[in-house]
Short mmCIF file of C-alpha atoms in Angstrom, two decimals:
data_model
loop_
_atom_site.label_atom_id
_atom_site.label_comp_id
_atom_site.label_asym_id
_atom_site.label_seq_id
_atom_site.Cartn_x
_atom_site.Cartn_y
_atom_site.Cartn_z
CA UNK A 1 117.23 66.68 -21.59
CA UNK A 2 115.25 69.76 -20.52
CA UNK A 3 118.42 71.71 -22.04
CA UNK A 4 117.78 74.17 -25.12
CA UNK A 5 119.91 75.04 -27.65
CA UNK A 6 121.53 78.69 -28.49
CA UNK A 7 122.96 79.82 -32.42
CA UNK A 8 124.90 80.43 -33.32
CA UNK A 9 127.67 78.51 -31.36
CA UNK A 10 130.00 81.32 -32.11
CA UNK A 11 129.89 84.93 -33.63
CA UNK A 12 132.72 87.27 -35.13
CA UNK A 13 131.80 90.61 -36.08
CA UNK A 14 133.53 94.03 -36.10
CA UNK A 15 132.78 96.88 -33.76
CA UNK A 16 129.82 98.91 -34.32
CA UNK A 17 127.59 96.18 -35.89
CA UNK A 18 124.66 94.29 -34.44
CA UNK A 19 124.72 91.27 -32.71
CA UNK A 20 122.14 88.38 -32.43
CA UNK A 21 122.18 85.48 -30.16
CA UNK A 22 119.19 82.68 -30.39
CA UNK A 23 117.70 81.01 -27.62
CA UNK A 24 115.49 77.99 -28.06
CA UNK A 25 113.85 76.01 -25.26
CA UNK A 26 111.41 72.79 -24.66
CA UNK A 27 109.14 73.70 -22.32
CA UNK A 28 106.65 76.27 -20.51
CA UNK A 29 108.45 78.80 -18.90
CA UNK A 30 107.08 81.62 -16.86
CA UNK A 31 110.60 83.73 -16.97
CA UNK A 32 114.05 83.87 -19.10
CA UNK A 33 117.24 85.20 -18.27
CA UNK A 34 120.17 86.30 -20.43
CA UNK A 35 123.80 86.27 -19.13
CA UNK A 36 126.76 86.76 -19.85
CA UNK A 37 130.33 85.59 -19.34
CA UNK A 38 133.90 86.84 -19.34
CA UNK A 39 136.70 83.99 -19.91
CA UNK A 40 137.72 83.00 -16.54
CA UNK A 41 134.95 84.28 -14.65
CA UNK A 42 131.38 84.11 -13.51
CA UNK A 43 128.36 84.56 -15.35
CA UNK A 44 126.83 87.90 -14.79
CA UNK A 45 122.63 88.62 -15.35
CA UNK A 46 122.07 90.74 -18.36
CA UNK A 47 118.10 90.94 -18.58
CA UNK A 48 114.89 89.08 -17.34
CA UNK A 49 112.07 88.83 -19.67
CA UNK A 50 108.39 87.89 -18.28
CA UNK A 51 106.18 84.95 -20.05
CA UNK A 52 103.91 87.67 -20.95
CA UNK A 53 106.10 90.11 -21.92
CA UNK A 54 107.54 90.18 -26.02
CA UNK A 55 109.94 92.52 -25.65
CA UNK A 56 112.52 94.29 -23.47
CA UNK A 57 115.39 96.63 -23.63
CA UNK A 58 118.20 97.65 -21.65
CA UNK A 59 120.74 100.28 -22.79
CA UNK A 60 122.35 98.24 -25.62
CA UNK A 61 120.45 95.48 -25.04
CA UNK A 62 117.57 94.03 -26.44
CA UNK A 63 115.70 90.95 -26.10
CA UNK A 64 112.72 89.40 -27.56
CA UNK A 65 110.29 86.33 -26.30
CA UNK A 66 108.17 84.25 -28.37
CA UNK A 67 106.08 81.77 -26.19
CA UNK A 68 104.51 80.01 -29.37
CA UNK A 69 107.74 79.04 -30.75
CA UNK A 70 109.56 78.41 -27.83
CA UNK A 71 112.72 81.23 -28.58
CA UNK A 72 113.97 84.29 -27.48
CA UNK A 73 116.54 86.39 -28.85
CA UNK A 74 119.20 88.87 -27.46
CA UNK A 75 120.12 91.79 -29.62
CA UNK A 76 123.24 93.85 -28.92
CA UNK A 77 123.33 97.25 -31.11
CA UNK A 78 126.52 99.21 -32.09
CA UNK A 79 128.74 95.89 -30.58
CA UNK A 80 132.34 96.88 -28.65
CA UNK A 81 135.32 94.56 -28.24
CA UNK A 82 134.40 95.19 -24.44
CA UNK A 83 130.86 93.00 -25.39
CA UNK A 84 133.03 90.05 -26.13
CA UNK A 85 132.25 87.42 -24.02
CA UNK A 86 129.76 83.81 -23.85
CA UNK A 87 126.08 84.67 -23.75
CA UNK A 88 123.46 82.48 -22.08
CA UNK A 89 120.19 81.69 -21.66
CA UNK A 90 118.29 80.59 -18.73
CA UNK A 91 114.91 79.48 -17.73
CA UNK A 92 113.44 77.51 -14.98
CA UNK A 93 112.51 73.83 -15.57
CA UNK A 94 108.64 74.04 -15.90
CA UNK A 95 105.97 77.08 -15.85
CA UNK A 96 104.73 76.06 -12.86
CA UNK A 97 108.34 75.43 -11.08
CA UNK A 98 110.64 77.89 -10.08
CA UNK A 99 114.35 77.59 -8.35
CA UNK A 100 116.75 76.06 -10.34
CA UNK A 101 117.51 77.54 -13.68
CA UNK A 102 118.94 75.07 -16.93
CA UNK A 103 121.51 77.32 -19.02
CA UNK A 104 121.84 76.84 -23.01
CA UNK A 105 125.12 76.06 -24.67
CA UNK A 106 125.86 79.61 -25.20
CA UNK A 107 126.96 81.74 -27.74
CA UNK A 108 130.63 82.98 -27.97
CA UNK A 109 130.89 86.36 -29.08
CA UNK A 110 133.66 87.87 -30.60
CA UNK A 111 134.17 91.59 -31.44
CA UNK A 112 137.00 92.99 -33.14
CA UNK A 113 137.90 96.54 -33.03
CA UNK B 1 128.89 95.02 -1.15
CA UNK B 2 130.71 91.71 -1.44
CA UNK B 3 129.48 88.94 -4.29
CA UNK B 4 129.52 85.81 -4.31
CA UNK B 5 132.80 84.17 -2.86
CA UNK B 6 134.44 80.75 -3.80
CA UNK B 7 137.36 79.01 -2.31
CA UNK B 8 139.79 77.98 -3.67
CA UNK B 9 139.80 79.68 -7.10
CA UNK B 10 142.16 76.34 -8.20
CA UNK B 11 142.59 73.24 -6.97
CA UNK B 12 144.82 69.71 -8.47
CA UNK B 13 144.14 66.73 -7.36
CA UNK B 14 145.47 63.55 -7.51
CA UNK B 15 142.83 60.98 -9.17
CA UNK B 16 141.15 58.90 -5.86
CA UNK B 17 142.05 61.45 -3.63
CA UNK B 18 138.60 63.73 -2.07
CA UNK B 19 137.76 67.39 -2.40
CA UNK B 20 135.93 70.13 -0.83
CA UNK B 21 135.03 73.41 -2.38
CA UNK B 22 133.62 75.82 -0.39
CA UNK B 23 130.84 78.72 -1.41
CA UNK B 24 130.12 82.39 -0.01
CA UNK B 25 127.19 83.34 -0.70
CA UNK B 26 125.70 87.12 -0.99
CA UNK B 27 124.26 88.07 2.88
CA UNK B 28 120.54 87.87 3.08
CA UNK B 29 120.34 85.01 -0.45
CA UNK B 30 118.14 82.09 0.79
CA UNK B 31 118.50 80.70 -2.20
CA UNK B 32 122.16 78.84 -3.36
CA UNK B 33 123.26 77.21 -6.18
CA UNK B 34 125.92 74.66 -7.71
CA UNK B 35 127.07 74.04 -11.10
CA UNK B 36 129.73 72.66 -13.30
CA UNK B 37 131.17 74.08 -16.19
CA UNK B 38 133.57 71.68 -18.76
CA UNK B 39 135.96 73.60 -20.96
CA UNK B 40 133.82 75.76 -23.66
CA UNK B 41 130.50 74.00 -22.21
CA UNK B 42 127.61 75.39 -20.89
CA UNK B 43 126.57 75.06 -17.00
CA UNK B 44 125.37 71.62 -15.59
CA UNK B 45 123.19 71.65 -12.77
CA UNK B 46 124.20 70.06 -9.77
CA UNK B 47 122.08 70.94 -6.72
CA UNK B 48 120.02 73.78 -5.66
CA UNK B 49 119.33 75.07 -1.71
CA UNK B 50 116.31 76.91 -1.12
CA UNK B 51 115.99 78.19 2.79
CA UNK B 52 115.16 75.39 5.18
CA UNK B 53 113.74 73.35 2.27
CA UNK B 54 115.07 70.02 1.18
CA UNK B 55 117.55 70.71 -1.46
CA UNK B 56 117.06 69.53 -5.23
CA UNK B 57 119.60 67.47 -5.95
CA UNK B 58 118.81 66.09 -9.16
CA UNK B 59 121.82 66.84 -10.75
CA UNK B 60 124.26 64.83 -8.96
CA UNK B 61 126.27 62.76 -11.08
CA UNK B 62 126.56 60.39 -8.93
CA UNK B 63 127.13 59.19 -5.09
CA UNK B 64 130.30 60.70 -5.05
CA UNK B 65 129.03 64.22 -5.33
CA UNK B 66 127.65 65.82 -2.11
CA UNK B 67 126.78 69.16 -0.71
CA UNK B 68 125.22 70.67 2.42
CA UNK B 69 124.42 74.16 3.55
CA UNK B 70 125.01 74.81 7.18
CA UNK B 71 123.12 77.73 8.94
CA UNK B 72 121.43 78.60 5.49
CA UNK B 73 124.95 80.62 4.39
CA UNK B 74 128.00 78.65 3.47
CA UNK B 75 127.68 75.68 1.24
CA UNK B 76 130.15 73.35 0.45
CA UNK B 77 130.63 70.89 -2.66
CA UNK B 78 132.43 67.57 -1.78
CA UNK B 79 133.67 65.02 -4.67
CA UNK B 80 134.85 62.02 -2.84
CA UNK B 81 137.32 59.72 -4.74
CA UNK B 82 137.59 61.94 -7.40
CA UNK B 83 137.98 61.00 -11.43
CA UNK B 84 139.64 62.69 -14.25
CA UNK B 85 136.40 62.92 -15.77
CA UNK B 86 135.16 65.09 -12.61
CA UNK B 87 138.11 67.96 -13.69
CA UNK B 88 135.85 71.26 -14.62
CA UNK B 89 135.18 74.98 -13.36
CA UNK B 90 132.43 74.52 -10.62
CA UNK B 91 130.14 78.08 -10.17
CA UNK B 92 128.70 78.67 -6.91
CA UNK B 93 125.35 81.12 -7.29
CA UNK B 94 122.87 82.64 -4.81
CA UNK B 95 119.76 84.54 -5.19
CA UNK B 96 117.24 86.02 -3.47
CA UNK B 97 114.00 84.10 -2.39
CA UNK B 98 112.38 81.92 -5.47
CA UNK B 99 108.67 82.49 -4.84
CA UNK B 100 106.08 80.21 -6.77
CA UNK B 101 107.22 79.89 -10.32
CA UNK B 102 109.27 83.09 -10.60
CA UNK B 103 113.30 82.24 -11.09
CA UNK B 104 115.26 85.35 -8.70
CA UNK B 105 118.22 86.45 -11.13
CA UNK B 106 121.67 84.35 -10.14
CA UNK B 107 124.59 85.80 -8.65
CA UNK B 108 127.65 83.99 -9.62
CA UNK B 109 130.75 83.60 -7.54
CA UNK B 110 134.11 82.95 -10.25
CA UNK B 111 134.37 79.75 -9.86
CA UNK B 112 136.78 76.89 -8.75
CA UNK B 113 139.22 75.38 -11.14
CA UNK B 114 139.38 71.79 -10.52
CA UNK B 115 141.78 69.24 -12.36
CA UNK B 116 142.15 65.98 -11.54
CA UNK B 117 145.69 64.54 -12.55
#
């Protein structure tokens, strides 16, 4: 399966702490996408981080890439209840491929106020 | 403007019996998307439309499962003789155009409940 793997499965923490979601995939990927979901709903895109990029930020948000080991993480700072939701990650299939994208497991994130 | 519509948002079904769920996506998206979501699972990939392209349809189940894409907007999923095992949220996406190896970010309709009694 060209599927990676996100830890942890779930996360409880209380307002105002940090966050961190794990990302692991299998192959080479040009781009990788964070999203996020609501119970009940859709997934909506958080952040899009480049092969040759290490880093990226947005607002709360913060998300790192490491092409040698295959991983990225997403890092939410000062966490509100609002931020609870699943997390994803999402890449395309091959470096070399783009169009479909293979979502992780997720990460369930729970915040309580 | 509006997202990404899907219709209905809940559907039961009698096991055996066929059913179409239908997908709006965003005006001016080339690019659409199906997958299916079991309770507390991540997203499966069904199929994938890109313009006038053949679709990728790689993650089909099985023969059962079939979509199209008429006039590059609307798509619709059909499950024929549907199974128990088939019951799941399936998310409708579109994107803008996927060019060369870059993946356009996915905008995701809500979903359509589907249980299969």
């Amino acid at each position: 399966s060209q599927q990676g793997e996100e830890d942890p499965q779930a996360l409880s923490i209380q307002e105002g702490e940090n966050a961190t979601m794990n990302c692991s995939y299998k192959t080479s990927i040009n781009n990788l996408q964070w999203y996020r979901q609501n119970s009940g709903r859709g997934l909506v895109h958080l952040i899009l981080i480049r092969s040759n990029e290490r880093e990226k930020h947005s607002g709360r948000l913060r998300v790192t890439l490491d092409t040698s080991k295959k991983s990225s993480s997403l890092l939410i700072t000062a966490s509100r209840a609002a931020d609870t939701a699943s997390y994803f990650c999402a890449h395309g299939p091959n470096y070399n491929q783009g169009g479909k994208l293979i979502f992780g497991q997720g990460t369930e994130l729970s915040v309580k106020p | 403007g509006a997202g990404v519509s899907q219709s209905p948002s809940n559907k039961v079904t009698e096991k055996g019996k066929d059913v179409e769920l239908r997908c709006d996506p965003i005006s001016g998206h080339t690019a659409l998307y199906w997958y299916r979501q079991s309770l507390g699972q991540g997203l499966e990939f069904l199929i994938y439309f890109q313009g006038n392209s053949a679709p990728d349809k790689s993650g089909l189940p099985s023969d059962r499962f079939s979509a199209e894409r008429t006039g590059g907007s609307v798509s619709t999923l059909t499950i024929q003789r549907t199974q128990q095992e088939d019951s799941a949220v399936y998310l409708c996406a579109s994107s803008l155009p996927n060019w060369g190896s870059y993946n356009s970010p996915l905008h995701f309709g809500n979903g359509t409940r589907l249980t299969v009694t």
